[in-house]
Short mmCIF file of C-alpha atoms in Angstrom, two decimals:
data_model
loop_
_atom_site.label_atom_id
_atom_site.label_comp_id
_atom_site.label_asym_id
_atom_site.label_seq_id
_atom_site.Cartn_x
_atom_site.Cartn_y
_atom_site.Cartn_z
CA MET A 1 -13.19 12.29 4.31
CA ASN A 2 -11.10 10.06 6.55
CA MET A 3 -13.87 7.73 7.78
CA ARG A 4 -15.27 7.27 4.27
CA THR A 5 -11.79 6.71 2.89
CA MET A 6 -10.99 4.19 5.59
CA ALA A 7 -14.26 2.34 4.91
CA ALA A 8 -13.38 2.19 1.19
CA LEU A 9 -9.93 0.81 1.98
CA VAL A 10 -11.31 -1.76 4.46
CA ALA A 11 -13.76 -2.88 1.76
CA VAL A 12 -10.84 -3.33 -0.67
CA GLU A 13 -8.99 -5.58 1.79
CA LEU A 14 -12.12 -7.67 2.40
CA LYS A 15 -12.79 -7.88 -1.35
CA LYS A 16 -9.27 -9.16 -1.83
CA LEU A 17 -10.16 -12.03 0.46
CA TYR A 18 -13.14 -13.31 -1.47
CA ARG A 19 -11.94 -12.31 -4.94
CA ALA A 20 -8.66 -14.22 -4.63
CA PRO A 21 -9.46 -17.95 -4.27
CA MET A 22 -6.10 -18.65 -2.63
CA ASN A 23 -6.71 -16.08 0.11
CA LEU A 24 -10.20 -17.38 0.74
CA SER A 25 -9.07 -20.98 0.94
CA VAL A 26 -6.26 -20.06 3.35
CA MET A 27 -8.74 -18.14 5.48
CA LEU A 28 -11.25 -21.01 5.62
CA LEU A 29 -9.03 -24.06 5.39
CA MET A 30 -6.39 -22.98 7.87
CA PRO A 31 -8.70 -22.81 10.92
CA ILE A 32 -10.73 -25.82 9.77
CA GLY A 33 -7.62 -27.92 9.13
CA LEU A 34 -6.02 -26.82 12.36
CA THR A 35 -9.09 -27.72 14.40
CA LEU A 36 -9.52 -31.10 12.71
CA VAL A 37 -5.84 -32.02 13.19
CA PHE A 38 -5.99 -31.14 16.88
CA TYR A 39 -9.33 -32.87 17.31
CA PHE A 40 -8.29 -36.16 15.74
CA ALA A 41 -4.86 -36.12 17.37
CA LEU A 42 -5.79 -35.05 20.87
CA SER A 43 -9.48 -35.49 21.63
CA GLY A 44 -8.81 -39.04 22.83
CA VAL A 45 -5.98 -37.96 25.14
CA SER A 46 -7.00 -37.58 28.74
CA ASN A 47 -6.26 -34.29 30.48
CA ASP A 48 -5.90 -35.54 34.05
CA TYR A 49 -2.69 -33.64 34.75
CA TYR A 50 -3.92 -30.13 33.83
CA PRO A 51 -5.69 -28.00 36.43
CA THR A 52 -8.74 -27.26 34.26
CA PRO A 53 -12.18 -28.81 34.31
CA VAL A 54 -12.01 -30.04 30.68
CA THR A 55 -11.70 -33.72 30.02
CA ASN A 56 -9.51 -34.03 26.96
CA HIS A 57 -6.37 -32.44 25.57
CA PHE A 58 -8.13 -31.04 22.47
CA GLU A 59 -10.52 -28.99 24.59
CA TYR A 60 -7.66 -27.86 26.80
CA LEU A 61 -5.72 -26.56 23.80
CA LEU A 62 -8.71 -25.15 21.91
CA PRO A 63 -8.35 -21.52 23.22
CA GLY A 64 -4.69 -21.62 22.17
CA VAL A 65 -5.66 -22.88 18.72
CA MET A 66 -8.14 -19.99 18.36
CA GLY A 67 -5.39 -17.52 19.26
CA TYR A 68 -2.99 -19.19 16.87
CA ALA A 69 -5.47 -18.76 13.99
CA VAL A 70 -5.38 -15.02 14.74
CA ILE A 71 -1.60 -14.73 15.08
CA TYR A 72 -1.24 -16.38 11.68
CA MET A 73 -2.84 -13.22 10.19
CA GLY A 74 0.39 -11.38 10.99
CA MET A 75 2.11 -13.32 8.24
CA MET A 76 -0.72 -12.60 5.81
CA VAL A 77 -0.39 -8.87 6.53
CA ALA A 78 3.38 -8.95 6.09
CA LEU A 79 2.97 -10.74 2.74
CA SER A 80 0.22 -8.42 1.57
CA LEU A 81 2.14 -5.23 2.40
CA SER A 82 5.30 -6.62 0.76
CA GLU A 83 3.33 -7.38 -2.40
CA TYR A 84 1.74 -3.92 -2.42
CA ARG A 85 5.21 -2.44 -2.09
CA SER A 86 6.75 -4.46 -4.94
CA SER A 87 3.79 -3.75 -7.25
CA GLY A 88 4.11 0.01 -6.65
CA LEU A 89 0.68 0.26 -5.03
CA LEU A 90 2.00 1.71 -1.78
CA LYS A 91 3.60 4.59 -3.67
CA ARG A 92 0.44 5.08 -5.69
CA VAL A 93 -1.59 5.42 -2.49
CA GLU A 94 1.10 7.67 -1.04
CA VAL A 95 0.65 10.29 -3.77
CA THR A 96 -3.02 10.67 -2.83
CA PRO A 97 -4.00 12.99 0.06
CA VAL A 98 -4.75 9.97 2.30
CA PRO A 99 -2.52 10.05 5.41
CA PRO A 100 -0.48 6.85 5.92
CA ALA A 101 -2.16 6.30 9.29
CA ILE A 102 -5.55 6.00 7.56
CA TYR A 103 -4.18 3.56 5.02
CA LEU A 104 -2.48 1.42 7.67
CA GLY A 105 -5.51 1.75 9.95
CA SER A 106 -7.65 0.20 7.23
CA HIS A 107 -5.31 -2.80 7.21
CA ILE A 108 -5.68 -3.13 10.97
CA ILE A 109 -9.49 -3.03 10.87
CA ALA A 110 -9.86 -5.38 7.89
CA ASN A 111 -7.45 -7.95 9.25
CA MET A 112 -8.88 -7.70 12.74
CA ILE A 113 -12.30 -8.64 11.31
CA ILE A 114 -10.78 -11.54 9.35
CA ALA A 115 -8.84 -12.72 12.40
CA VAL A 116 -11.90 -12.80 14.66
CA VAL A 117 -13.92 -14.65 12.00
CA GLN A 118 -11.12 -17.23 11.67
CA ALA A 119 -11.02 -17.82 15.42
CA LEU A 120 -14.81 -18.13 15.53
CA ILE A 121 -14.65 -20.73 12.73
CA VAL A 122 -12.39 -22.77 15.05
CA LEU A 123 -14.89 -22.42 17.89
CA LEU A 124 -17.87 -23.27 15.68
CA LEU A 125 -16.20 -26.39 14.34
CA ALA A 126 -15.15 -27.44 17.84
CA TRP A 127 -18.77 -27.00 18.98
CA ILE A 128 -19.94 -29.17 16.08
CA LEU A 129 -17.36 -31.75 17.20
CA GLY A 130 -18.81 -31.80 20.70
CA PHE A 131 -17.10 -29.00 22.64
CA ASP A 132 -19.48 -27.21 25.00
CA PRO A 133 -18.24 -23.63 25.51
CA GLN A 134 -19.25 -21.94 28.78
CA GLY A 135 -19.88 -18.25 29.34
CA GLY A 136 -22.89 -17.73 27.06
CA VAL A 137 -23.24 -14.77 24.70
CA VAL A 138 -21.38 -12.38 27.00
CA GLY A 139 -18.52 -14.86 27.19
CA LEU A 140 -18.45 -15.07 23.42
CA LEU A 141 -18.35 -11.28 23.09
CA LEU A 142 -15.61 -11.05 25.70
CA ALA A 143 -13.62 -13.71 23.86
CA SER A 144 -14.12 -11.79 20.60
CA LEU A 145 -12.67 -8.69 22.26
CA PHE A 146 -9.56 -10.65 23.29
CA LEU A 147 -9.26 -12.06 19.76
CA ALA A 148 -9.70 -8.61 18.18
CA LEU A 149 -6.93 -7.21 20.37
CA LEU A 150 -4.74 -10.13 19.41
CA GLY A 151 -5.65 -9.38 15.76
CA VAL A 152 -4.36 -5.82 16.23
CA THR A 153 -1.16 -7.24 17.69
CA ALA A 154 -0.78 -9.64 14.76
CA VAL A 155 -1.24 -6.82 12.24
CA GLY A 156 1.35 -4.76 14.13
CA LEU A 157 3.80 -7.66 13.96
CA GLY A 158 3.02 -8.04 10.25
CA MET A 159 3.85 -4.36 9.71
CA LEU A 160 7.11 -4.72 11.62
CA VAL A 161 8.07 -7.67 9.42
CA ALA A 162 7.02 -5.88 6.21
CA ALA A 163 9.09 -2.85 7.20
CA VAL A 164 12.20 -4.99 7.49
CA ALA A 165 11.62 -7.60 4.74
CA LYS A 166 12.57 -6.58 1.22
CA ASP A 167 10.14 -8.95 -0.52
CA SER A 168 7.32 -11.38 0.19
CA GLY A 169 9.72 -14.36 0.42
CA ALA A 170 11.71 -12.67 3.16
CA ALA A 171 8.46 -11.58 4.83
CA SER A 172 7.18 -15.13 5.09
CA GLY A 173 10.51 -16.35 6.48
CA LEU A 174 10.74 -13.55 9.02
CA SER A 175 7.14 -14.11 10.13
CA ALA A 176 8.12 -17.57 11.34
CA ILE A 177 10.31 -15.86 13.94
CA PHE A 178 7.26 -14.68 15.86
CA ILE A 179 4.73 -17.31 14.75
CA VAL A 180 6.61 -20.43 15.91
CA PRO A 181 7.31 -19.34 19.52
CA MET A 182 3.77 -18.04 19.82
CA MET A 183 2.41 -21.34 18.60
CA MET A 184 4.60 -23.40 20.92
CA PHE A 185 4.34 -21.31 24.05
CA GLY A 186 1.55 -18.73 23.71
CA ALA A 187 -0.90 -21.32 22.38
CA LEU A 188 0.10 -23.58 25.30
CA LEU A 189 1.31 -26.38 23.04
CA ALA A 190 4.61 -26.73 24.86
CA VAL A 191 3.71 -25.37 28.30
CA PHE A 192 4.35 -28.20 30.72
CA ASP A 193 5.95 -26.57 33.76
CA GLU A 194 6.68 -23.22 35.38
CA THR A 195 9.76 -22.60 33.17
CA THR A 196 7.84 -22.96 29.93
CA ARG A 197 4.93 -20.98 31.41
CA THR A 198 7.35 -18.15 32.21
CA ILE A 199 8.47 -18.13 28.57
CA ALA A 200 4.83 -18.19 27.48
CA ARG A 201 4.13 -15.01 29.46
CA PHE A 202 6.28 -13.13 26.93
CA MET A 203 3.89 -14.14 24.14
CA PRO A 204 0.84 -11.90 23.55
CA ASN A 205 -1.38 -14.85 22.67
CA TYR A 206 -0.69 -16.47 26.05
CA TYR A 207 -3.03 -13.92 27.65
CA VAL A 208 -5.71 -14.84 25.11
CA SER A 209 -5.23 -18.58 25.63
CA GLU A 210 -5.44 -18.19 29.40
CA SER A 211 -8.48 -15.88 29.32
CA LEU A 212 -10.38 -17.94 26.75
CA SER A 213 -9.67 -21.02 28.88
CA VAL A 214 -11.31 -19.33 31.86
CA ILE A 215 -14.27 -18.12 29.76
CA PHE A 216 -14.99 -21.28 27.76
CA HIS A 217 -13.92 -23.92 30.30
CA THR A 218 -15.33 -22.44 33.51
CA GLY A 219 -17.74 -19.67 32.46
CA ARG A 220 -16.41 -17.48 35.32
CA LEU A 221 -16.58 -14.14 33.51
CA SER A 222 -15.80 -12.15 36.65
CA ASP A 223 -12.55 -14.02 37.27
CA PRO A 224 -9.81 -11.42 37.98
CA ILE A 225 -7.53 -13.18 35.46
CA ILE A 226 -9.76 -11.87 32.66
CA GLY A 227 -9.55 -8.20 33.68
CA ARG A 228 -5.81 -8.42 34.32
CA ASN A 229 -5.15 -10.13 30.99
CA LEU A 230 -7.35 -7.64 29.13
CA LEU A 231 -5.21 -4.80 30.47
CA ILE A 232 -1.95 -6.58 29.65
CA LEU A 233 -3.10 -7.49 26.14
CA THR A 234 -4.40 -3.96 25.46
CA ALA A 235 -1.03 -2.54 26.48
CA ILE A 236 0.89 -5.09 24.36
CA SER A 237 -1.31 -4.53 21.31
CA LEU A 238 -0.97 -0.74 21.57
CA VAL A 239 2.81 -0.93 21.86
CA ILE A 240 3.24 -3.42 19.00
CA VAL A 241 0.78 -1.77 16.59
CA THR A 242 2.26 1.69 17.28
CA ALA A 243 5.76 0.36 16.68
CA GLY A 244 4.56 -1.43 13.52
CA ILE A 245 2.87 1.69 12.12
CA GLN A 246 5.84 3.93 12.93
CA LEU A 247 8.47 1.57 11.54
CA PHE A 248 6.47 0.82 8.40
CA LYS A 249 5.72 4.51 7.87
CA ARG A 250 9.40 5.34 8.24
CA ALA A 251 10.39 2.58 5.81
CA GLU A 252 7.73 3.25 3.17
CA PHE A 253 6.32 6.73 3.50
CA LYS A 254 8.23 9.99 3.45
CA MET B 1 -5.77 27.48 -6.83
CA GLY B 2 -2.82 27.82 -4.48
CA ASN B 3 -1.92 30.50 -2.03
CA GLY B 4 1.48 31.91 -2.84
CA SER B 5 3.18 34.37 -5.12
CA ALA B 6 4.35 31.53 -7.32
CA ALA B 7 0.81 30.81 -8.44
CA GLN B 8 0.10 34.50 -8.90
CA ASN B 9 2.71 35.24 -11.52
CA GLY B 10 1.59 32.38 -13.74
CA ASN B 11 4.14 29.83 -12.57
CA VAL B 12 2.37 26.85 -11.08
CA ILE B 13 5.60 25.06 -10.14
CA VAL B 14 8.70 26.84 -8.86
CA ILE B 15 11.80 24.76 -8.14
CA LYS B 16 14.81 26.35 -6.44
CA ASP B 17 18.19 24.65 -6.10
CA LEU B 18 16.66 21.19 -5.58
CA VAL B 19 19.15 18.52 -4.56
CA LYS B 20 18.64 14.83 -3.83
CA GLN B 21 21.44 12.67 -2.59
CA PHE B 22 21.38 8.91 -2.00
CA ASP B 23 24.47 8.18 0.09
CA ASP B 24 27.33 9.33 -2.17
CA ILE B 25 25.22 9.52 -5.36
CA THR B 26 23.74 12.89 -6.29
CA ALA B 27 20.62 12.05 -8.27
CA VAL B 28 19.45 15.66 -8.65
CA ASN B 29 21.99 18.45 -8.36
CA GLY B 30 20.84 22.03 -7.86
CA LEU B 31 17.81 21.98 -10.17
CA SER B 32 16.04 25.34 -10.54
CA LEU B 33 13.21 26.04 -12.96
CA GLU B 34 9.66 27.30 -13.25
CA ILE B 35 6.68 25.69 -14.96
CA ARG B 36 3.79 27.83 -16.17
CA LYS B 37 0.10 27.15 -15.65
CA GLY B 38 -1.39 25.17 -18.54
CA GLU B 39 2.04 24.25 -19.88
CA MET B 40 3.02 20.84 -21.24
CA PHE B 41 6.49 20.52 -19.78
CA GLY B 42 8.87 17.72 -20.67
CA PHE B 43 11.78 16.39 -18.64
CA LEU B 44 14.06 14.70 -21.16
CA GLY B 45 17.19 12.76 -20.39
CA PRO B 46 18.76 9.31 -20.41
CA ASN B 47 17.86 6.66 -17.86
CA GLY B 48 19.28 7.60 -14.46
CA ALA B 49 19.43 11.31 -15.32
CA GLY B 50 17.27 12.23 -12.30
CA LYS B 51 13.90 12.75 -13.99
CA THR B 52 11.90 10.32 -11.83
CA THR B 53 13.72 11.47 -8.69
CA THR B 54 12.71 15.06 -9.47
CA ILE B 55 9.08 14.08 -9.97
CA SER B 56 9.14 11.93 -6.83
CA MET B 57 10.26 14.97 -4.82
CA LEU B 58 7.59 17.17 -6.37
CA CYS B 59 4.88 14.58 -5.59
CA GLY B 60 5.95 14.21 -1.98
CA LEU B 61 7.37 10.70 -2.34
CA LEU B 62 10.93 11.76 -1.59
CA GLU B 63 12.27 14.43 0.70
CA PRO B 64 14.76 16.79 -0.95
CA THR B 65 18.24 16.80 0.55
CA ARG B 66 18.37 20.55 -0.09
CA GLY B 67 16.42 23.22 -1.89
CA THR B 68 12.73 24.01 -2.14
CA ALA B 69 9.86 23.61 -4.53
CA GLN B 70 6.38 25.05 -4.54
CA ILE B 71 3.36 23.68 -6.33
CA ALA B 72 0.54 26.18 -6.74
CA GLY B 73 2.16 28.14 -3.95
CA TYR B 74 2.31 25.21 -1.54
CA ASP B 75 5.69 24.08 -0.25
CA ILE B 76 6.30 20.43 -1.14
CA GLY B 77 7.97 19.74 2.21
CA ARG B 78 5.73 21.61 4.64
CA GLU B 79 2.39 21.36 2.84
CA THR B 80 2.67 17.92 1.28
CA GLN B 81 -0.97 16.92 1.88
CA LYS B 82 -2.23 20.08 0.15
CA VAL B 83 0.09 19.43 -2.78
CA LYS B 84 -1.17 15.84 -3.04
CA GLY B 85 -4.72 17.10 -3.18
CA LEU B 86 -3.93 19.14 -6.29
CA ILE B 87 -1.96 16.67 -8.36
CA GLY B 88 -2.53 13.48 -10.31
CA VAL B 89 0.39 11.11 -10.74
CA CYS B 90 0.86 8.42 -13.35
CA PRO B 91 3.82 6.35 -12.15
CA GLN B 92 6.18 4.54 -14.48
CA GLN B 93 5.14 1.18 -13.02
CA ALA B 94 1.45 0.53 -13.74
CA ALA B 95 0.20 0.09 -10.16
CA VAL B 96 -3.41 -1.08 -9.74
CA PHE B 97 -5.21 -3.45 -7.38
CA PRO B 98 -5.27 -6.73 -9.35
CA PHE B 99 -8.34 -8.21 -7.66
CA LEU B 100 -10.49 -5.15 -8.41
CA THR B 101 -12.06 -4.27 -11.75
CA GLY B 102 -10.89 -1.22 -13.67
CA LEU B 103 -14.01 0.64 -12.54
CA GLU B 104 -13.45 -0.30 -8.90
CA ASN B 105 -9.84 0.88 -9.08
CA LEU B 106 -10.93 4.22 -10.54
CA ARG B 107 -13.69 4.65 -7.93
CA LEU B 108 -11.31 3.75 -5.10
CA PHE B 109 -8.70 6.30 -6.15
CA GLY B 110 -11.44 8.90 -6.59
CA SER B 111 -12.46 8.18 -3.02
CA LEU B 112 -8.82 8.43 -1.83
CA HIS B 113 -8.78 11.93 -3.34
CA GLY B 114 -11.77 12.84 -1.19
CA MET B 115 -14.31 12.99 -4.03
CA GLU B 116 -18.00 12.50 -3.27
CA THR B 117 -19.70 9.40 -4.69
CA PRO B 118 -21.83 11.14 -7.38
CA ALA B 119 -18.79 13.12 -8.59
CA ILE B 120 -16.71 9.91 -8.74
CA LYS B 121 -19.43 8.15 -10.74
CA GLN B 122 -19.67 10.97 -13.25
CA ARG B 123 -15.92 11.44 -13.63
CA VAL B 124 -15.22 7.71 -14.01
CA GLU B 125 -17.93 7.40 -16.65
CA THR B 126 -16.45 10.32 -18.60
CA LEU B 127 -12.93 8.91 -18.41
CA VAL B 128 -13.77 5.35 -19.51
CA ASN B 129 -16.01 6.56 -22.32
CA GLN B 130 -13.39 9.02 -23.60
CA ALA B 131 -10.77 6.28 -23.61
CA GLY B 132 -13.09 3.66 -25.15
CA PHE B 133 -12.48 1.61 -22.03
CA ALA B 134 -16.07 1.00 -20.88
CA ASP B 135 -16.13 -2.77 -21.48
CA ALA B 136 -12.62 -3.47 -20.26
CA ALA B 137 -13.25 -1.43 -17.12
CA LYS B 138 -15.85 -3.97 -15.97
CA ARG B 139 -13.26 -6.75 -15.85
CA LYS B 140 -10.77 -7.54 -13.10
CA THR B 141 -7.41 -5.92 -13.92
CA LYS B 142 -5.58 -9.20 -13.30
CA GLY B 143 -6.44 -10.24 -16.88
CA TYR B 144 -5.45 -6.94 -18.50
CA SER B 145 -2.79 -6.71 -21.21
CA GLY B 146 0.20 -4.44 -20.61
CA GLY B 147 -1.34 -1.72 -22.78
CA MET B 148 -4.69 -1.84 -20.96
CA MET B 149 -2.88 -1.68 -17.64
CA ARG B 150 -1.00 1.45 -18.72
CA GLN B 151 -4.22 3.02 -19.99
CA LEU B 152 -5.90 2.42 -16.64
CA ASN B 153 -2.75 3.69 -14.91
CA LEU B 154 -3.16 6.98 -16.76
CA MET B 155 -6.90 7.22 -16.06
CA ILE B 156 -6.30 6.73 -12.32
CA ALA B 157 -3.96 9.75 -12.43
CA LEU B 158 -6.79 11.79 -13.94
CA VAL B 159 -9.72 10.51 -11.87
CA SER B 160 -9.68 13.46 -9.46
CA ASP B 161 -9.61 15.86 -12.43
CA PRO B 162 -6.36 17.40 -11.13
CA GLU B 163 -5.04 20.76 -12.30
CA ILE B 164 -1.49 19.43 -12.38
CA VAL B 165 -0.64 16.02 -13.82
CA PHE B 166 2.69 14.20 -13.52
CA LEU B 167 3.29 11.53 -16.14
CA ASP B 168 6.40 9.45 -15.54
CA GLU B 169 7.42 7.73 -18.80
CA PRO B 170 3.76 7.22 -19.74
CA THR B 171 4.43 5.31 -22.95
CA VAL B 172 7.37 3.14 -21.95
CA GLY B 173 6.90 -0.41 -23.23
CA MET B 174 4.05 0.54 -25.60
CA ASP B 175 4.06 -0.30 -29.29
CA ALA B 176 4.12 2.56 -31.80
CA ARG B 177 0.34 2.55 -32.35
CA ALA B 178 -0.53 2.58 -28.65
CA ARG B 179 2.08 5.30 -28.10
CA ARG B 180 0.49 7.52 -30.77
CA ARG B 181 -2.94 7.00 -29.23
CA THR B 182 -1.61 7.89 -25.79
CA TRP B 183 0.04 11.03 -27.20
CA GLU B 184 -3.34 12.16 -28.52
CA TYR B 185 -4.87 11.49 -25.13
CA ILE B 186 -2.11 13.43 -23.35
CA GLY B 187 -2.37 16.23 -25.92
CA ALA B 188 -6.06 16.60 -25.08
CA LEU B 189 -5.13 17.32 -21.44
CA LYS B 190 -3.48 20.53 -22.55
CA ASP B 191 -6.70 21.53 -24.29
CA GLN B 192 -8.45 21.05 -20.95
CA GLY B 193 -6.09 23.62 -19.43
CA LYS B 194 -4.14 21.18 -17.31
CA THR B 195 -0.47 21.62 -16.49
CA VAL B 196 1.29 18.43 -17.53
CA ILE B 197 4.77 17.46 -16.42
CA LEU B 198 6.07 14.60 -18.47
CA THR B 199 9.27 12.61 -18.10
CA THR B 200 10.51 10.70 -21.09
CA HIS B 201 13.60 9.36 -22.73
CA TYR B 202 11.83 9.26 -26.11
CA ILE B 203 13.04 12.27 -28.10
CA GLU B 204 10.08 12.06 -30.48
CA GLU B 205 7.67 12.11 -27.54
CA ALA B 206 9.27 15.15 -25.93
CA GLN B 207 9.26 17.01 -29.24
CA ALA B 208 5.68 16.08 -30.13
CA LEU B 209 4.09 16.89 -26.79
CA SER B 210 6.10 19.50 -24.92
CA ASP B 211 5.68 23.28 -25.01
CA ARG B 212 9.03 23.48 -23.23
CA VAL B 213 11.66 20.90 -22.45
CA ALA B 214 14.20 20.62 -19.65
CA ILE B 215 17.08 18.37 -20.68
CA ILE B 216 18.66 16.72 -17.66
CA ASP B 217 21.89 14.79 -17.43
CA TYR B 218 23.57 13.42 -14.29
CA GLY B 219 20.97 15.26 -12.20
CA GLU B 220 21.77 18.67 -13.69
CA LEU B 221 19.74 20.90 -15.97
CA ILE B 222 21.77 21.26 -19.16
CA ALA B 223 19.21 22.93 -21.43
CA LEU B 224 15.80 24.56 -21.08
CA GLY B 225 13.46 26.02 -23.67
CA THR B 226 10.96 25.21 -26.38
CA PRO B 227 12.03 22.31 -28.63
CA GLU B 228 12.21 24.71 -31.55
CA ALA B 229 14.37 27.24 -29.69
CA LEU B 230 16.74 24.54 -28.43
CA MET B 231 17.13 23.06 -31.91
CA GLU B 232 17.76 26.49 -33.37
CA GLU B 233 20.26 27.40 -30.68
CA HIS B 234 22.23 24.19 -31.21
CA GLU B 235 21.74 24.10 -35.00
CA ALA B 236 20.10 20.70 -34.69
CA ASN B 237 17.19 18.96 -36.39
CA ASP B 238 16.04 17.17 -33.25
CA LEU B 239 16.52 17.12 -29.49
CA GLU B 240 18.75 14.05 -29.71
CA THR B 241 21.29 16.15 -31.61
CA VAL B 242 20.88 18.94 -29.07
CA PHE B 243 21.76 16.45 -26.31
CA LEU B 244 24.66 15.09 -28.41
CA ASN B 245 26.03 18.59 -29.03
CA ILE B 246 25.96 19.42 -25.32
CA THR B 247 27.16 16.13 -23.81
CA GLY B 248 28.93 14.31 -26.63
CA ARG B 249 26.66 11.31 -25.97
CA ARG B 250 23.31 10.11 -27.30
CA ILE B 251 20.27 9.95 -25.00
CA MET B 252 19.44 6.39 -26.01
CA GLU B 253 23.02 5.14 -25.39
CA GLY B 254 22.35 4.28 -21.81
CA LEU B 255 19.25 2.19 -22.54
#
């Protein structure tokens, strides 16, 4: 029953995306807009002072922008769960025999899929705009794995926020607490020296930005940074999603 | 159905000294009663009397502070998942997925109850046809009127064809005509042999539908019996007067 139930719930979350025009436009426009803004603002800026082989600042920041598109899903999850709570849907699901872990697991899977697609939209648009990603198909798959793990982390953060926030307004405000530092530091926007890089190391998306930089800028898939970061990110995502599920379960389910 | 002695002696629900406290407020205070298989049982009382809290504990939404309850022999605290597999719940707040059609909502909840696809298809078709809801069910629920939403809310509770159905204020906010139609629909559940537990603050509704009524006030059971027996005992023409005779207040006063 559980796999079939989870598949049905994942399908509901994906249907919500294309049935609600606002959700669909946020999903498509956010990564497209983000990429275009960064492209027009930074593609003409030389990247002489960064130790990477890319030639302009847009390409340098592109892996961070991809990670940011994923992290943003955390807010969408927090809003969605808050809305389900206020509409009574969470309680309605709770009186069915479906265990909370299955219900929350369906949110993780659905949003992980959406998050990876969003990040790949960024990459596709960047490629159309002239970026030449290295690493081939294997590199792309490896990058997708990093993005999926970051998606799990984002959903976990969304659950943590939804457990604390009383309504969707509070959820969106609280989400900014983790989104803004991740954007500034984890996405490498404000990483200029060792101090800011040390701060960035506390952000889960930093490990994605760094790994995707190695993959797409150098194509060195056997670089030890990738394996190390994969382990770190896996550990972070497990801790955050477990905490998110437990806290949300405690707040919402008996 | 069920595994315990409670189910064997004809009582499908057995509640013993159930208490629910929220900080210093006692919402349900030492409730004990038994509900028979196939019975239409009404919880009547003013708003805030503890009716919804009682149902929430029986459905596994709230943990009792003290006391026990068994549904079909299964303990509501220790065997919650088994209890949830047996019951259908129609919450007071019509809760449906707004971006899905009525049919999709029904199919989804059938699936959440572990039903197989052909069984879901057949059951959903029966439900929407019985309710004259076939056309509306094809539309997204976002455009439904309040009455349609409540109708779908009730059908979702019945999609798994449960033996025991909890209806929490099923007609609140409905006009008189829609209420009458819903009463007929609920009445038909009894003919299907289902045990129905209904909370209401409408005296007329409790009298029209219930085989037996538990009148609750401030979380305590103040009267229990058939509407006729209670009216006879308190020399009253309706359950409102019964409540007035016991408490000195009217049920509708708090609304």
